[in-house]
CSV table of C-alpha atoms and ligand atoms in Angstrom, one decimal:
chain,number,residue,atom,x,y,z
A,1,UNK,CA,-10.4,-35.4,10.3
A,2,UNK,CA,-7.4,-33.5,8.8
A,3,UNK,CA,-4.3,-35.6,8.1
A,4,UNK,CA,-1.4,-35.1,10.5
A,5,UNK,CA,1.3,-32.8,9.1
A,6,UNK,CA,4.8,-34.2,9.5
A,7,UNK,CA,6.9,-32.6,6.8
A,8,UNK,CA,6.4,-28.9,5.9
A,9,UNK,CA,7.7,-26.7,3.2
A,10,UNK,CA,8.3,-23.0,3.5
A,11,UNK,CA,8.6,-20.4,0.7
A,12,UNK,CA,8.7,-16.7,0.2
A,13,UNK,CA,6.8,-15.3,-2.8
A,14,UNK,CA,6.1,-12.0,-4.5
A,15,UNK,CA,8.0,-8.9,-3.6
A,16,UNK,CA,10.5,-9.4,-0.8
A,17,UNK,CA,10.0,-7.5,2.4
A,18,UNK,CA,12.3,-6.9,5.4
A,19,UNK,CA,11.4,-9.4,8.1
A,20,UNK,CA,10.8,-12.3,5.8
A,21,UNK,CA,14.0,-13.9,7.1
A,22,UNK,CA,12.8,-13.6,10.7
A,23,UNK,CA,9.6,-15.3,9.6
A,24,UNK,CA,11.5,-18.2,7.9
A,25,UNK,CA,13.6,-18.6,11.1
A,26,UNK,CA,10.5,-18.8,13.2
A,27,UNK,CA,8.8,-21.3,10.9
A,28,UNK,CA,11.9,-23.6,10.8
A,29,UNK,CA,12.6,-23.5,14.5
A,30,UNK,CA,8.9,-23.9,15.6
A,31,UNK,CA,8.6,-26.8,13.1
A,32,UNK,CA,11.7,-28.5,14.5
A,33,UNK,CA,10.5,-27.9,18.0
A,34,UNK,CA,7.4,-29.9,17.1
A,35,UNK,CA,9.5,-32.7,15.6
A,36,UNK,CA,8.5,-31.8,12.0
A,37,UNK,CA,10.9,-32.0,9.0
A,38,UNK,CA,11.2,-28.5,7.5
A,39,UNK,CA,12.1,-27.9,3.9
A,40,UNK,CA,13.1,-24.6,2.3
A,41,UNK,CA,11.7,-24.0,-1.2
A,42,UNK,CA,13.7,-21.6,-3.3
A,43,UNK,CA,12.3,-18.7,-5.4
A,44,UNK,CA,8.7,-19.2,-4.2
A,45,UNK,CA,6.3,-21.2,-6.4
A,46,UNK,CA,8.9,-21.3,-9.1
A,47,UNK,CA,11.3,-23.3,-7.0
A,48,UNK,CA,8.4,-25.5,-6.0
A,49,UNK,CA,7.5,-26.3,-9.6
A,50,UNK,CA,11.2,-26.9,-10.4
A,51,UNK,CA,11.9,-29.0,-7.3
A,52,UNK,CA,14.5,-26.6,-5.9
A,53,UNK,CA,14.1,-27.7,-2.3
A,54,UNK,CA,16.3,-28.5,0.5
A,55,UNK,CA,16.0,-29.7,4.1
A,56,UNK,CA,16.6,-27.1,6.8
A,57,UNK,CA,18.0,-27.4,10.2
A,58,UNK,CA,18.1,-25.0,13.2
A,59,UNK,CA,21.5,-23.8,12.0
A,60,UNK,CA,20.2,-23.0,8.5
A,61,UNK,CA,18.4,-20.0,9.9
A,62,UNK,CA,21.1,-18.8,12.3
A,63,UNK,CA,22.2,-15.2,12.0
A,64,UNK,CA,19.4,-14.1,9.6
A,65,UNK,CA,16.9,-12.4,11.9
A,66,UNK,CA,18.5,-9.0,11.3
A,67,UNK,CA,18.9,-9.4,7.6
A,68,UNK,CA,16.6,-7.9,4.9
A,69,UNK,CA,15.7,-9.8,1.7
A,70,UNK,CA,15.0,-13.5,2.0
A,71,UNK,CA,17.5,-16.4,2.2
A,72,UNK,CA,15.0,-18.5,0.2
A,73,UNK,CA,14.9,-15.9,-2.6
A,74,UNK,CA,11.6,-15.0,-4.1
A,75,UNK,CA,9.8,-14.7,-7.5
A,76,UNK,CA,6.5,-13.8,-9.0
A,77,UNK,CA,5.7,-17.1,-10.7
A,78,UNK,CA,3.2,-16.9,-13.6
A,79,UNK,CA,3.2,-20.7,-14.1
A,80,UNK,CA,1.6,-21.3,-10.7
A,81,UNK,CA,-1.4,-19.3,-11.9
A,82,UNK,CA,-2.1,-22.0,-14.5
A,83,UNK,CA,-3.4,-25.5,-13.6
A,84,UNK,CA,-0.5,-27.5,-15.2
A,85,UNK,CA,2.0,-25.5,-13.0
A,86,UNK,CA,0.1,-26.2,-9.9
A,87,UNK,CA,-0.2,-29.9,-10.8
A,88,UNK,CA,3.6,-30.1,-11.2
A,89,UNK,CA,4.0,-28.4,-7.8
A,90,UNK,CA,1.7,-31.0,-6.3
A,91,UNK,CA,3.7,-33.9,-7.8
A,92,UNK,CA,6.9,-32.4,-6.4
A,93,UNK,CA,5.4,-32.2,-2.9
A,94,UNK,CA,4.0,-35.7,-3.1
A,95,UNK,CA,7.3,-37.1,-4.3
A,96,UNK,CA,9.1,-35.5,-1.4
A,97,UNK,CA,6.3,-36.4,1.1
A,98,UNK,CA,5.8,-32.7,2.1
A,99,UNK,CA,2.3,-32.5,3.5
A,100,UNK,CA,2.0,-28.9,4.6
A,101,UNK,CA,3.0,-25.5,3.2
A,102,UNK,CA,3.8,-22.1,4.7
A,103,UNK,CA,3.6,-19.3,2.2
A,104,UNK,CA,5.1,-16.0,3.2
A,105,UNK,CA,3.9,-13.3,0.8
A,106,UNK,CA,1.2,-10.9,-0.3
A,107,UNK,CA,-2.4,-11.3,-1.6
A,108,UNK,CA,-1.2,-12.5,-5.0
A,109,UNK,CA,0.7,-15.4,-3.4
A,110,UNK,CA,-2.3,-16.2,-1.2
A,111,UNK,CA,-4.6,-16.3,-4.3
A,112,UNK,CA,-2.3,-19.0,-5.8
A,113,UNK,CA,-2.4,-20.9,-2.5
A,114,UNK,CA,-6.3,-20.8,-2.4
A,115,UNK,CA,-6.5,-22.4,-5.9
A,116,UNK,CA,-3.8,-24.9,-4.9
A,117,UNK,CA,-5.5,-26.0,-1.7
A,118,UNK,CA,-8.8,-26.3,-3.5
A,119,UNK,CA,-7.3,-28.6,-6.1
A,120,UNK,CA,-5.0,-30.7,-3.9
A,121,UNK,CA,-4.9,-32.1,-0.4
A,122,UNK,CA,-2.0,-30.0,0.8
A,123,UNK,CA,-2.9,-27.7,3.7
A,124,UNK,CA,-1.5,-24.2,3.2
A,125,UNK,CA,-1.0,-21.5,5.8
A,126,UNK,CA,-0.1,-17.9,4.8
A,127,UNK,CA,2.0,-15.3,6.5
A,128,UNK,CA,1.2,-11.7,5.6
A,129,UNK,CA,4.5,-10.4,4.2
A,130,UNK,CA,4.5,-7.2,2.0
A,131,UNK,CA,5.7,-3.7,2.5
A,132,UNK,CA,2.4,-2.4,1.0
A,133,UNK,CA,0.2,-3.5,4.0
A,134,UNK,CA,-2.6,-4.0,1.6
A,135,UNK,CA,-4.0,-7.3,2.9
A,136,UNK,CA,-7.5,-7.3,4.3
A,137,UNK,CA,-7.6,-8.8,7.8
A,138,UNK,CA,-4.3,-7.7,9.2
A,139,UNK,CA,-3.3,-4.4,10.8
A,140,UNK,CA,0.3,-5.2,10.0
A,141,UNK,CA,2.2,-7.0,7.3
A,142,UNK,CA,5.9,-8.0,7.6
A,143,UNK,CA,8.1,-5.3,6.1
A,144,UNK,CA,5.7,-2.4,6.3
A,145,UNK,CA,7.2,-0.8,9.4
A,146,UNK,CA,10.7,-1.0,8.0
A,147,UNK,CA,9.6,0.5,4.7
A,148,UNK,CA,7.9,3.4,6.4
A,149,UNK,CA,11.0,4.0,8.6
A,150,UNK,CA,13.3,3.9,5.5
A,151,UNK,CA,11.0,6.4,3.8
A,152,UNK,CA,11.0,8.6,6.8
A,153,UNK,CA,14.8,8.6,7.0
A,154,UNK,CA,15.1,9.5,3.3
A,155,UNK,CA,12.4,12.2,3.5
A,156,UNK,CA,14.0,13.8,6.6
A,157,UNK,CA,17.3,14.2,4.6
A,158,UNK,CA,15.5,15.7,1.7
A,159,UNK,CA,13.7,18.1,4.0
A,160,UNK,CA,17.1,19.6,5.0
A,161,UNK,CA,18.0,20.5,1.4
A,162,UNK,CA,14.4,21.5,0.6
A,163,UNK,CA,14.4,23.9,3.4
A,164,UNK,CA,17.9,25.3,2.6
A,165,UNK,CA,16.7,26.1,-0.9
A,166,UNK,CA,13.1,27.1,-0.3
A,167,UNK,CA,11.9,24.5,-2.7
A,168,UNK,CA,8.8,22.4,-3.2
A,169,UNK,CA,9.6,18.7,-3.1
A,170,UNK,CA,7.4,15.9,-4.4
A,171,UNK,CA,8.5,12.5,-3.0
A,172,UNK,CA,7.1,9.3,-4.4
A,173,UNK,CA,6.9,6.2,-2.2
A,174,UNK,CA,6.0,2.7,-3.0
A,175,UNK,CA,2.8,0.8,-2.2
A,176,UNK,CA,1.5,-0.4,-5.5
A,177,UNK,CA,-2.1,0.6,-5.5
A,178,UNK,CA,-2.3,1.2,-1.7
A,179,UNK,CA,-1.4,4.5,0.1
A,180,UNK,CA,-0.4,3.3,3.5
A,181,UNK,CA,3.4,3.9,3.1
A,182,UNK,CA,2.6,7.4,1.8
A,183,UNK,CA,0.2,8.1,4.6
A,184,UNK,CA,2.3,6.9,7.5
A,185,UNK,CA,5.6,8.3,6.2
A,186,UNK,CA,3.9,11.6,5.2
A,187,UNK,CA,2.4,12.2,8.6
A,188,UNK,CA,5.6,11.2,10.4
A,189,UNK,CA,7.6,13.7,8.3
A,190,UNK,CA,5.2,16.6,8.5
A,191,UNK,CA,4.2,16.6,4.9
A,192,UNK,CA,1.9,19.4,3.8
A,193,UNK,CA,0.1,17.2,1.3
A,194,UNK,CA,-0.2,13.4,1.0
A,195,UNK,CA,-1.7,12.0,-2.2
A,196,UNK,CA,-3.0,8.5,-2.0
A,197,UNK,CA,-5.1,6.3,-4.3
A,198,UNK,CA,-7.8,5.7,-1.7
A,199,UNK,CA,-8.8,9.4,-1.7
A,200,UNK,CA,-9.6,11.8,-4.5
A,201,UNK,CA,-7.0,14.6,-4.7
A,202,UNK,CA,-8.2,18.1,-5.3
A,203,UNK,CA,-5.2,19.5,-7.2
A,204,UNK,CA,-6.8,22.9,-7.5
A,205,UNK,CA,-6.8,23.3,-3.7
A,206,UNK,CA,-3.1,22.3,-3.6
A,207,UNK,CA,-2.3,24.8,-6.4
A,208,UNK,CA,-4.2,27.6,-4.7
A,209,UNK,CA,-2.6,27.0,-1.4
A,210,UNK,CA,0.9,27.0,-3.0
A,211,UNK,CA,0.1,30.2,-4.9
A,212,UNK,CA,-1.0,31.8,-1.7
A,213,UNK,CA,2.3,30.7,0.0
A,214,UNK,CA,4.3,32.0,-2.9
A,215,UNK,CA,2.7,35.4,-2.3
A,216,UNK,CA,3.8,35.3,1.3
A,217,UNK,CA,7.3,34.3,0.1
A,218,UNK,CA,7.0,30.9,1.7
A,219,UNK,CA,7.7,28.2,-0.7
A,220,UNK,CA,8.9,25.2,1.3
A,221,UNK,CA,6.4,22.5,0.8
A,222,UNK,CA,6.6,18.7,1.1
A,223,UNK,CA,4.3,16.6,-0.9
A,224,UNK,CA,4.3,12.8,-0.5
A,225,UNK,CA,2.7,10.9,-3.3
A,226,UNK,CA,1.9,7.2,-3.4
A,227,UNK,CA,3.1,5.5,-6.6
A,228,UNK,CA,-0.5,4.3,-7.2
A,229,UNK,CA,-2.1,7.8,-7.0
A,230,UNK,CA,-4.5,8.8,-9.7
A,231,UNK,CA,-2.2,11.5,-11.0
A,232,UNK,CA,0.3,8.8,-12.0
A,233,UNK,CA,3.1,9.5,-9.6
A,234,UNK,CA,5.4,12.3,-8.6
A,235,UNK,CA,6.5,13.3,-12.2
A,236,UNK,CA,3.0,13.9,-13.2
A,237,UNK,CA,2.2,15.9,-10.1
A,238,UNK,CA,5.3,18.0,-10.8
A,239,UNK,CA,4.2,18.8,-14.4
A,240,UNK,CA,0.8,20.1,-13.2
A,241,UNK,CA,2.3,22.1,-10.4
A,242,UNK,CA,5.1,23.6,-12.5
A,243,UNK,CA,2.6,24.8,-15.1
A,244,UNK,CA,0.7,26.7,-12.4
A,245,UNK,CA,3.7,27.9,-10.4
A,246,UNK,CA,6.2,28.8,-13.1
A,247,UNK,CA,8.6,30.6,-10.7
A,248,UNK,CA,8.7,27.8,-8.1
A,249,UNK,CA,11.6,25.5,-7.9
A,250,UNK,CA,10.0,22.1,-7.8
A,251,UNK,CA,12.0,18.9,-7.4
A,252,UNK,CA,11.0,15.2,-7.5
A,253,UNK,CA,12.5,12.3,-5.6
A,254,UNK,CA,11.4,8.7,-6.3
A,255,UNK,CA,12.5,6.6,-3.4
A,256,UNK,CA,12.0,3.2,-5.2
A,257,UNK,CA,13.4,-0.1,-4.0
A,258,UNK,CA,15.4,1.4,-1.2
A,259,UNK,CA,12.1,0.9,0.7
A,260,UNK,CA,12.2,-2.9,0.2
A,261,UNK,CA,15.7,-3.4,1.6
A,262,UNK,CA,17.6,-3.1,4.9
A,263,UNK,CA,17.6,-4.5,8.3
A,264,UNK,CA,14.0,-5.0,9.6
A,265,UNK,CA,12.8,-2.9,12.5
A,266,UNK,CA,12.1,-4.3,15.9
A,267,UNK,CA,8.3,-4.3,15.1
A,268,UNK,CA,8.9,-6.3,11.9
A,269,UNK,CA,11.2,-8.8,13.6
A,270,UNK,CA,8.6,-9.3,16.3
A,271,UNK,CA,5.6,-9.7,14.2
A,272,UNK,CA,7.5,-12.0,11.8
A,273,UNK,CA,8.6,-14.2,14.7
A,274,UNK,CA,5.0,-14.3,16.1
A,275,UNK,CA,3.5,-15.0,12.7
A,276,UNK,CA,6.0,-17.7,11.9
A,277,UNK,CA,5.4,-19.5,15.2
A,278,UNK,CA,1.6,-19.3,14.8
A,279,UNK,CA,1.7,-20.5,11.1
A,280,UNK,CA,3.2,-23.8,12.3
A,281,UNK,CA,0.8,-24.0,15.2
A,282,UNK,CA,-2.0,-23.7,12.7
A,283,UNK,CA,-0.7,-26.5,10.6
A,284,UNK,CA,-0.3,-28.7,13.7
A,285,UNK,CA,-3.8,-27.9,14.9
A,286,UNK,CA,-5.4,-28.7,11.6
A,287,UNK,CA,-6.4,-25.0,11.1
A,288,UNK,CA,-5.7,-25.1,7.4
A,289,UNK,CA,-5.9,-22.7,4.4
A,290,UNK,CA,-5.8,-19.6,6.5
A,291,UNK,CA,-3.3,-16.8,6.8
A,292,UNK,CA,-1.9,-15.4,10.0
A,293,UNK,CA,-2.6,-11.7,10.6
A,294,UNK,CA,-2.6,-9.3,13.5
A,295,UNK,CA,-5.6,-7.4,14.6
A,296,UNK,CA,-5.4,-5.2,17.7
A,297,UNK,CA,-2.1,-6.8,18.6
A,298,UNK,CA,-3.7,-10.3,18.6
A,299,UNK,CA,-3.1,-13.1,16.2
A,300,UNK,CA,-6.0,-13.9,13.9
A,301,UNK,CA,-6.4,-16.7,11.4
A,302,UNK,CA,-8.2,-15.5,8.4
A,303,UNK,CA,-9.4,-17.8,5.5
A,304,UNK,CA,-6.9,-17.3,2.6
A,305,UNK,CA,-9.6,-16.4,0.2
A,306,UNK,CA,-10.5,-13.4,2.3
A,307,UNK,CA,-7.0,-12.0,1.9
A,308,UNK,CA,-8.2,-9.6,-0.8
A,309,UNK,CA,-6.6,-6.2,-1.3
A,310,UNK,CA,-7.4,-3.9,1.5
A,311,UNK,CA,-8.1,-0.5,-0.1
A,312,UNK,CA,-10.9,1.2,1.6
A,313,UNK,CA,-9.6,1.1,5.1
A,314,UNK,CA,-8.1,4.5,5.5
A,315,UNK,CA,-9.1,6.3,8.6
A,316,UNK,CA,-11.0,9.6,8.2
A,317,UNK,CA,-9.4,10.8,11.4
A,318,UNK,CA,-5.9,10.3,9.9
A,319,UNK,CA,-6.9,12.4,6.9
A,320,UNK,CA,-8.2,15.1,9.2
A,321,UNK,CA,-4.9,15.1,11.1
A,322,UNK,CA,-2.9,15.5,7.9
A,323,UNK,CA,-5.0,18.6,7.0
A,324,UNK,CA,-4.9,20.2,10.4
A,325,UNK,CA,-1.2,19.7,11.1
A,326,UNK,CA,-0.2,21.0,7.6
A,327,UNK,CA,-2.0,24.4,8.2
B,1,LIG,O1,4.5,-5.2,-3.6
B,1,LIG,C1,5.7,-4.6,-3.2
B,1,LIG,C2,6.2,-3.6,-4.2
B,1,LIG,O2,7.4,-3.1,-3.8
B,1,LIG,C3,5.2,-2.5,-4.5
B,1,LIG,O3,5.2,-1.5,-3.6
B,1,LIG,C4,5.7,-2.0,-5.9
B,1,LIG,O4,4.7,-1.4,-6.6
B,1,LIG,C5,6.2,-3.3,-6.5
B,1,LIG,O5,6.4,-4.2,-5.4
B,1,LIG,C6,7.5,-3.2,-7.3
B,1,LIG,O6,7.7,-4.4,-7.9
B,1,LIG,P1,9.0,-4.9,-8.6
B,1,LIG,O7,10.0,-5.1,-7.6
B,1,LIG,O8,8.7,-6.1,-9.4
B,1,LIG,O9,9.4,-3.7,-9.5
């Protein structure tokens, strides 16, 4: 039988995402509700290895649900990928009597947790937090909705000036090697073309359609490119297009880290609160080494080792919609 969890640690790891604070709040308050001691671990696994940990109270998480970033700070910790780093982390937890961990992060952070939980008797529960939405087993990850809405707001503004000048705009959005931010923000802003790593792009088709538009004296065209696209991002796409459309005015905008910040949307606050609550419930019920995801608006507990990158899951219907609505 699994040992009873009495003292838990919570950390945020990898790239931050809006809504992580709401998740921390939910973990702390649910833990306290169950009579657990809750400890905040600073800078992800790095702070764990360095014993940068402090006890949290209900008030430690007051007034943070609306804030982007993470009050616990975050890091991508190389040391934790190595056995000595994980051993050090275990010793710190043992010394402090922490016997359960909640990890808020993406698939890289979960991979670290899998190794850790195989080596040591510390139950871990993950919460899917990344703007990229690239975790297999969850329809949503914390921060994705905010990132998409931030991209939409920026693209809408660019569209105004694009339209005023009859220009072609190529806008690059984040997502690492996943195209979800590009696909969602591109559809929602009426992009004529959306380039994502999950689908092969026929640049010839794009060039031909732009040349045809040029002949009709219609040159407004919005292209949203995922940073992980095979063409290597917006600058590369611009080069190819400009060579083939020498008269066209083509501009590039790379939205960058603006997509990672800002106040989380209602959806992100809600899923973060639900996931945080369920993560603690998992630890209490002895459902260990899983992460909390959402499928069809219901909570699911998926083994951490299954949290691989979710690349193939792009709907054909959505791709068809992009094509039809752009014509
Ligand atoms: O994983 C989140 C993310 O923002 C990706 O979309 C992006 O590729 C990467 O992190 C950027 O990382 P960094 O903040 O280290 O530059």
